[in-house]
PDB file of C-alpha atoms in Angstrom:
ATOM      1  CA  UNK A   1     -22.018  81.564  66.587  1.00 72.00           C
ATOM      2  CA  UNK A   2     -24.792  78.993  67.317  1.00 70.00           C
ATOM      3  CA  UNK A   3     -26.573  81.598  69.052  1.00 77.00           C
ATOM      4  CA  UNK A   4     -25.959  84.111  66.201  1.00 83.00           C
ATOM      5  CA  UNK A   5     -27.699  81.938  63.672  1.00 78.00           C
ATOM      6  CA  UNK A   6     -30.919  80.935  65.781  1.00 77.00           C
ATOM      7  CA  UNK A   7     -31.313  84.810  65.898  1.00 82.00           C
ATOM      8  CA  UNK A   8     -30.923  85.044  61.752  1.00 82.00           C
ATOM      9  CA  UNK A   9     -33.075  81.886  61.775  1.00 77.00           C
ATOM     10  CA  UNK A  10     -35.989  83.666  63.746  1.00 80.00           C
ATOM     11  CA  UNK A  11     -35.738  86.723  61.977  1.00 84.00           C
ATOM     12  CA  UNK A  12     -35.728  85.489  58.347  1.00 83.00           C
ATOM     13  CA  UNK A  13     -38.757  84.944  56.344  1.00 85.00           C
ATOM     14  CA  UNK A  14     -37.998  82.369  53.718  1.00 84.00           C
ATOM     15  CA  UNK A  15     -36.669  79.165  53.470  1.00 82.00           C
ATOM     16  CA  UNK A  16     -33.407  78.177  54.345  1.00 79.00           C
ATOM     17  CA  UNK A  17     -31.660  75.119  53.212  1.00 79.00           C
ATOM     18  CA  UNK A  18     -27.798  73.695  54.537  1.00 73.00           C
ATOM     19  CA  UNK A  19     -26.801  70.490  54.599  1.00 74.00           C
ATOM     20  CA  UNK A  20     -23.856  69.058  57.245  1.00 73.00           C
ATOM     21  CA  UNK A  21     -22.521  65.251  58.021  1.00 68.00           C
ATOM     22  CA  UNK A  22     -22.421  66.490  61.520  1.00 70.00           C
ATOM     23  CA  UNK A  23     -25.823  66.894  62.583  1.00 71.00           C
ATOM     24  CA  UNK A  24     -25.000  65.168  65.913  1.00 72.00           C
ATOM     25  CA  UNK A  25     -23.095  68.187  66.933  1.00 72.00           C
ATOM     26  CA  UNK A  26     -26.234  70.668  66.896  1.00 74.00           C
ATOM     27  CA  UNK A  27     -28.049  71.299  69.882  1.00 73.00           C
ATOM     28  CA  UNK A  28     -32.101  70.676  70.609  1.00 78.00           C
ATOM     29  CA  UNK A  29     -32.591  74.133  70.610  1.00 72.00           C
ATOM     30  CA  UNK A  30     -31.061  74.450  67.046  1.00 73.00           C
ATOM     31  CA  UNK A  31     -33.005  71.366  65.718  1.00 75.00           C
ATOM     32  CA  UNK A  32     -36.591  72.179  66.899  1.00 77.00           C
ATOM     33  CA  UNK A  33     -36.581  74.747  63.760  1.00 72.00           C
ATOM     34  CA  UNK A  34     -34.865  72.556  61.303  1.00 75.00           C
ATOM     35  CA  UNK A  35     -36.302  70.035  59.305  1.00 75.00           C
ATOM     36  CA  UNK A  36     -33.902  67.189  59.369  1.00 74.00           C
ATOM     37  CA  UNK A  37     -33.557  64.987  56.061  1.00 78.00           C
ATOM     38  CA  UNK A  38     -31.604  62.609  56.296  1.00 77.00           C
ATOM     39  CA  UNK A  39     -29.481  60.872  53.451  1.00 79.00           C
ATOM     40  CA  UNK A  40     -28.058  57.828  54.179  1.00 85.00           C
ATOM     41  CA  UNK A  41     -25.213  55.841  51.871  1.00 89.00           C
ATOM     42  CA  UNK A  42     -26.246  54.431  48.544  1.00 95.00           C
ATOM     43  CA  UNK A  43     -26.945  50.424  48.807  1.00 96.00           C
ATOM     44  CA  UNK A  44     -24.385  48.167  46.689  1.00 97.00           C
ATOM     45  CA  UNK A  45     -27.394  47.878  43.909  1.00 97.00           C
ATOM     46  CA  UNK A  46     -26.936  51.905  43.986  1.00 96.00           C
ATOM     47  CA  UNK A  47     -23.619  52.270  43.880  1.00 96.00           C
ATOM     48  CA  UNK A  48     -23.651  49.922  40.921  1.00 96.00           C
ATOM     49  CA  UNK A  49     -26.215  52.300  39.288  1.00 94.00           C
ATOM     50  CA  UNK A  50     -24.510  55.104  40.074  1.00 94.00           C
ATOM     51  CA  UNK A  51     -21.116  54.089  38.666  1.00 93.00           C
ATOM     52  CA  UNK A  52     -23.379  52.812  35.616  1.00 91.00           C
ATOM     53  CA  UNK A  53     -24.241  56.651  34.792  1.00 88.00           C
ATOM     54  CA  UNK A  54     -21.466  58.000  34.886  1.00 88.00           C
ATOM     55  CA  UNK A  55     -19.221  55.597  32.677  1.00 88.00           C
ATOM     56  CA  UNK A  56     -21.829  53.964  30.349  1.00 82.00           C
ATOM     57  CA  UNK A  57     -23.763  55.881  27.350  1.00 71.00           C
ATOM     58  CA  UNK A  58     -27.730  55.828  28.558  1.00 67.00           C
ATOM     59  CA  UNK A  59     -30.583  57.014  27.162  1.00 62.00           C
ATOM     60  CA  UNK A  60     -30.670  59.756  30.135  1.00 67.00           C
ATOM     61  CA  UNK A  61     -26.709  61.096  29.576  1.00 66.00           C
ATOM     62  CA  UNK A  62     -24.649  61.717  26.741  1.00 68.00           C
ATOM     63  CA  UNK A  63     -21.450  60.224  27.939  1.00 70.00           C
ATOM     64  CA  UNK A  64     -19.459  57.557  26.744  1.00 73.00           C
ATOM     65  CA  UNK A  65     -16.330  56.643  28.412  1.00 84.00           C
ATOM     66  CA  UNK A  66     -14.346  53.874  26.528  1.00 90.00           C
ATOM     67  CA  UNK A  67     -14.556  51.060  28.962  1.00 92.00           C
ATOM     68  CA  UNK A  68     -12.151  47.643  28.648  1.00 94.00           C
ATOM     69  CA  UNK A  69     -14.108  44.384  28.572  1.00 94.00           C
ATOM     70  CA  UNK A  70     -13.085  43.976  32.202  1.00 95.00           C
ATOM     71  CA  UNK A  71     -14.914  46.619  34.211  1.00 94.00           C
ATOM     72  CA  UNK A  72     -16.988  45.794  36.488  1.00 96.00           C
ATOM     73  CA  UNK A  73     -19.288  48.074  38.463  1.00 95.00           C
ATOM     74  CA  UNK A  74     -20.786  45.536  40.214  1.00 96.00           C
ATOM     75  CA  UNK A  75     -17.263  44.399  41.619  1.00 97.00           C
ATOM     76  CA  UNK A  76     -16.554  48.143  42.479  1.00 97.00           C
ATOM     77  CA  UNK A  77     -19.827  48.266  43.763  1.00 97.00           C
ATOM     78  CA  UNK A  78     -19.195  45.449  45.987  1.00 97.00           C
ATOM     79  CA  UNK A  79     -15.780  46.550  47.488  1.00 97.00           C
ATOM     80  CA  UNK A  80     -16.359  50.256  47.612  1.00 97.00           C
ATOM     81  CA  UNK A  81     -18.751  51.637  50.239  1.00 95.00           C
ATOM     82  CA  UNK A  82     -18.966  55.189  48.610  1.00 96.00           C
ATOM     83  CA  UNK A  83     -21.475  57.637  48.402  1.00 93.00           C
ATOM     84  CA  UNK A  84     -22.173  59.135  45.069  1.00 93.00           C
ATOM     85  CA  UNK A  85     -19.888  61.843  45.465  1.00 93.00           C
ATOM     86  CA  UNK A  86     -17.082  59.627  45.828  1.00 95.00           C
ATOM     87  CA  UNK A  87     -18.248  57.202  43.417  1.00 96.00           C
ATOM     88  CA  UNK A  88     -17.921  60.355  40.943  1.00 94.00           C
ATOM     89  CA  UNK A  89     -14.962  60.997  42.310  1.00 96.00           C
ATOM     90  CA  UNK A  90     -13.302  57.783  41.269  1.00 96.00           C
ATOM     91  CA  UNK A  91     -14.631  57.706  37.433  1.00 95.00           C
ATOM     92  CA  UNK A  92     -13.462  61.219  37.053  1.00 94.00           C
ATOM     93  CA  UNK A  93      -9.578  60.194  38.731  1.00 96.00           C
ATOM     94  CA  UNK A  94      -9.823  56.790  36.942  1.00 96.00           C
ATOM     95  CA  UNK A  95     -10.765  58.564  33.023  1.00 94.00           C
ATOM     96  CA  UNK A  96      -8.016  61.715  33.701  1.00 94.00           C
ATOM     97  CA  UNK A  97      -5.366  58.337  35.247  1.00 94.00           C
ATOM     98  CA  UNK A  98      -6.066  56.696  32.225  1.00 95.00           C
ATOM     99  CA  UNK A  99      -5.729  59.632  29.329  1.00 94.00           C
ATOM    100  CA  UNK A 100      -2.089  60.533  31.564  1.00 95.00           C
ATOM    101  CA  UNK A 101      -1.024  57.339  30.353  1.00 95.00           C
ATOM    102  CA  UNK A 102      -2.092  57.802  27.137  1.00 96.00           C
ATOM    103  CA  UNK A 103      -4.871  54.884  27.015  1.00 94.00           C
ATOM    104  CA  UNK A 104      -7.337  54.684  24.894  1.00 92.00           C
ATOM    105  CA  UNK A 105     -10.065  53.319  27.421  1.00 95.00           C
ATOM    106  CA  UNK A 106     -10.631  53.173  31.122  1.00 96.00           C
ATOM    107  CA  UNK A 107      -9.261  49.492  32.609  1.00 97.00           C
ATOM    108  CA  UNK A 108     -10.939  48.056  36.027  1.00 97.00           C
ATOM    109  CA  UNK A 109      -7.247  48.815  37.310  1.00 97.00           C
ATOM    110  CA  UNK A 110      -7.841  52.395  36.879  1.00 97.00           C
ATOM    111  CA  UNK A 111     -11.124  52.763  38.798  1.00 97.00           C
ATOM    112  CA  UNK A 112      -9.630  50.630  41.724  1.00 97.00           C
ATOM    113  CA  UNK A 113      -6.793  52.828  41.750  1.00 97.00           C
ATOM    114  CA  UNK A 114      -8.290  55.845  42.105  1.00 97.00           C
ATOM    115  CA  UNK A 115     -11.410  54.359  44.611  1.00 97.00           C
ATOM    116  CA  UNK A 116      -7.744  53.006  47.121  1.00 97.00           C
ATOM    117  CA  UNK A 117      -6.793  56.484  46.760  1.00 96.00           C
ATOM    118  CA  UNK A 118      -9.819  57.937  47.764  1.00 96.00           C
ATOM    119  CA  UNK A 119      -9.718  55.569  50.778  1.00 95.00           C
ATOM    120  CA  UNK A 120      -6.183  56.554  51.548  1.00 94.00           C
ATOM    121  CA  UNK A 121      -7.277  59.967  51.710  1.00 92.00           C
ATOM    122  CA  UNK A 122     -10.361  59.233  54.041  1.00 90.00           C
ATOM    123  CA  UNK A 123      -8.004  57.627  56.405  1.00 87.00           C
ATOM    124  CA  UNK A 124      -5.482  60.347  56.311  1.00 88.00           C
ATOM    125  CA  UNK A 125      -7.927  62.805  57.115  1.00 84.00           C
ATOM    126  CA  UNK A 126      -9.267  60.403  59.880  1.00 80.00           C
ATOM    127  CA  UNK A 127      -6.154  59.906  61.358  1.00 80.00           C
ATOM    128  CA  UNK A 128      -5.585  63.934  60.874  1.00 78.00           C
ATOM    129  CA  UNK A 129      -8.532  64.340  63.020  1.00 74.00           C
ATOM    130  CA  UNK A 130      -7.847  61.666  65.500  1.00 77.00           C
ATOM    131  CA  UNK A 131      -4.194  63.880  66.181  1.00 77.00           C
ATOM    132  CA  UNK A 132      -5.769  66.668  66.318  1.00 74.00           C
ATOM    133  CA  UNK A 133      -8.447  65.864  68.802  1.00 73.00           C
ATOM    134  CA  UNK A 134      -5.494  64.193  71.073  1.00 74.00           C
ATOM    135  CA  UNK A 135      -3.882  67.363  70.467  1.00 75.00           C
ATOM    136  CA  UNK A 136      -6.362  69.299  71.448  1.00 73.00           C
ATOM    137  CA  UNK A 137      -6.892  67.127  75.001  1.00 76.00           C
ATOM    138  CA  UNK A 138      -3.551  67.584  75.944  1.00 75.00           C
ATOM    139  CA  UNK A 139      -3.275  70.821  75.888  1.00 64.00           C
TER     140      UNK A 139
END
């Protein structure tokens, strides 16, 4: 398949564009014609930002999620090492956790809910992979 797409690669005449977390697992041959951009985790002052967009009314957004007095981003930020994928992740969980229960407004409880459950699935799928892999050996 590798070999497949360096042929499509030298034949095509435009630009291509894919992104992958597992960059490690391409050959040299495969990454002389790429060029490699690499995006690493947002920073605690990021993820802070981040959360800040997606919860708070800004002059740049139109949202305004009712927020309790006691949520923090900067606490989330802190305990949570999430890229902004996940951090979107958790806001959306945390806002649909909180309307289930019919609240009015988003608590700090719901956003570390739904960021623990978000980690629980990371490690499932971690320890998925690790079984797998042993799996895999053995046979």
């Amino acid at each position: 398949m590798r070999s497949q797409l360096l042929i499509c690669f030298e034949e095509f005449k435009g630009i291509v564009i894919f992104a992958t977390n597992l960059v490690v697992n391409y050959n040299q041959a495969f990454l002389t014609r790429l060029i490699n951009v690499e995006f690493i985790k947002p920073d605690k002052e990021c993820r802070r930002k981040i959360s800040d967009v997606h919860i708070k009314l800004t002059n740049n957004n139109k949202l305004n999620v009712p927020l309790d007095k006691d949520v923090n981003t900067n606490e989330l930020a802190e305990k949570y090492d999430f890229c902004g994928r996940e951090i979107i992740q958790a806001v959306i969980s945390a806002c649909i956790n909180a309307a289930m229960k019919n609240q009015n407004i988003v608590h700090q409880q719901d956003f570390i809910i739904a960021a623990d459950k978000i980690l629980a699935e990371q490690d499932s799928l971690a320890n998925a992979k690790i079984i797998l892999y042993q799996q895999l050996q053995i046979n």
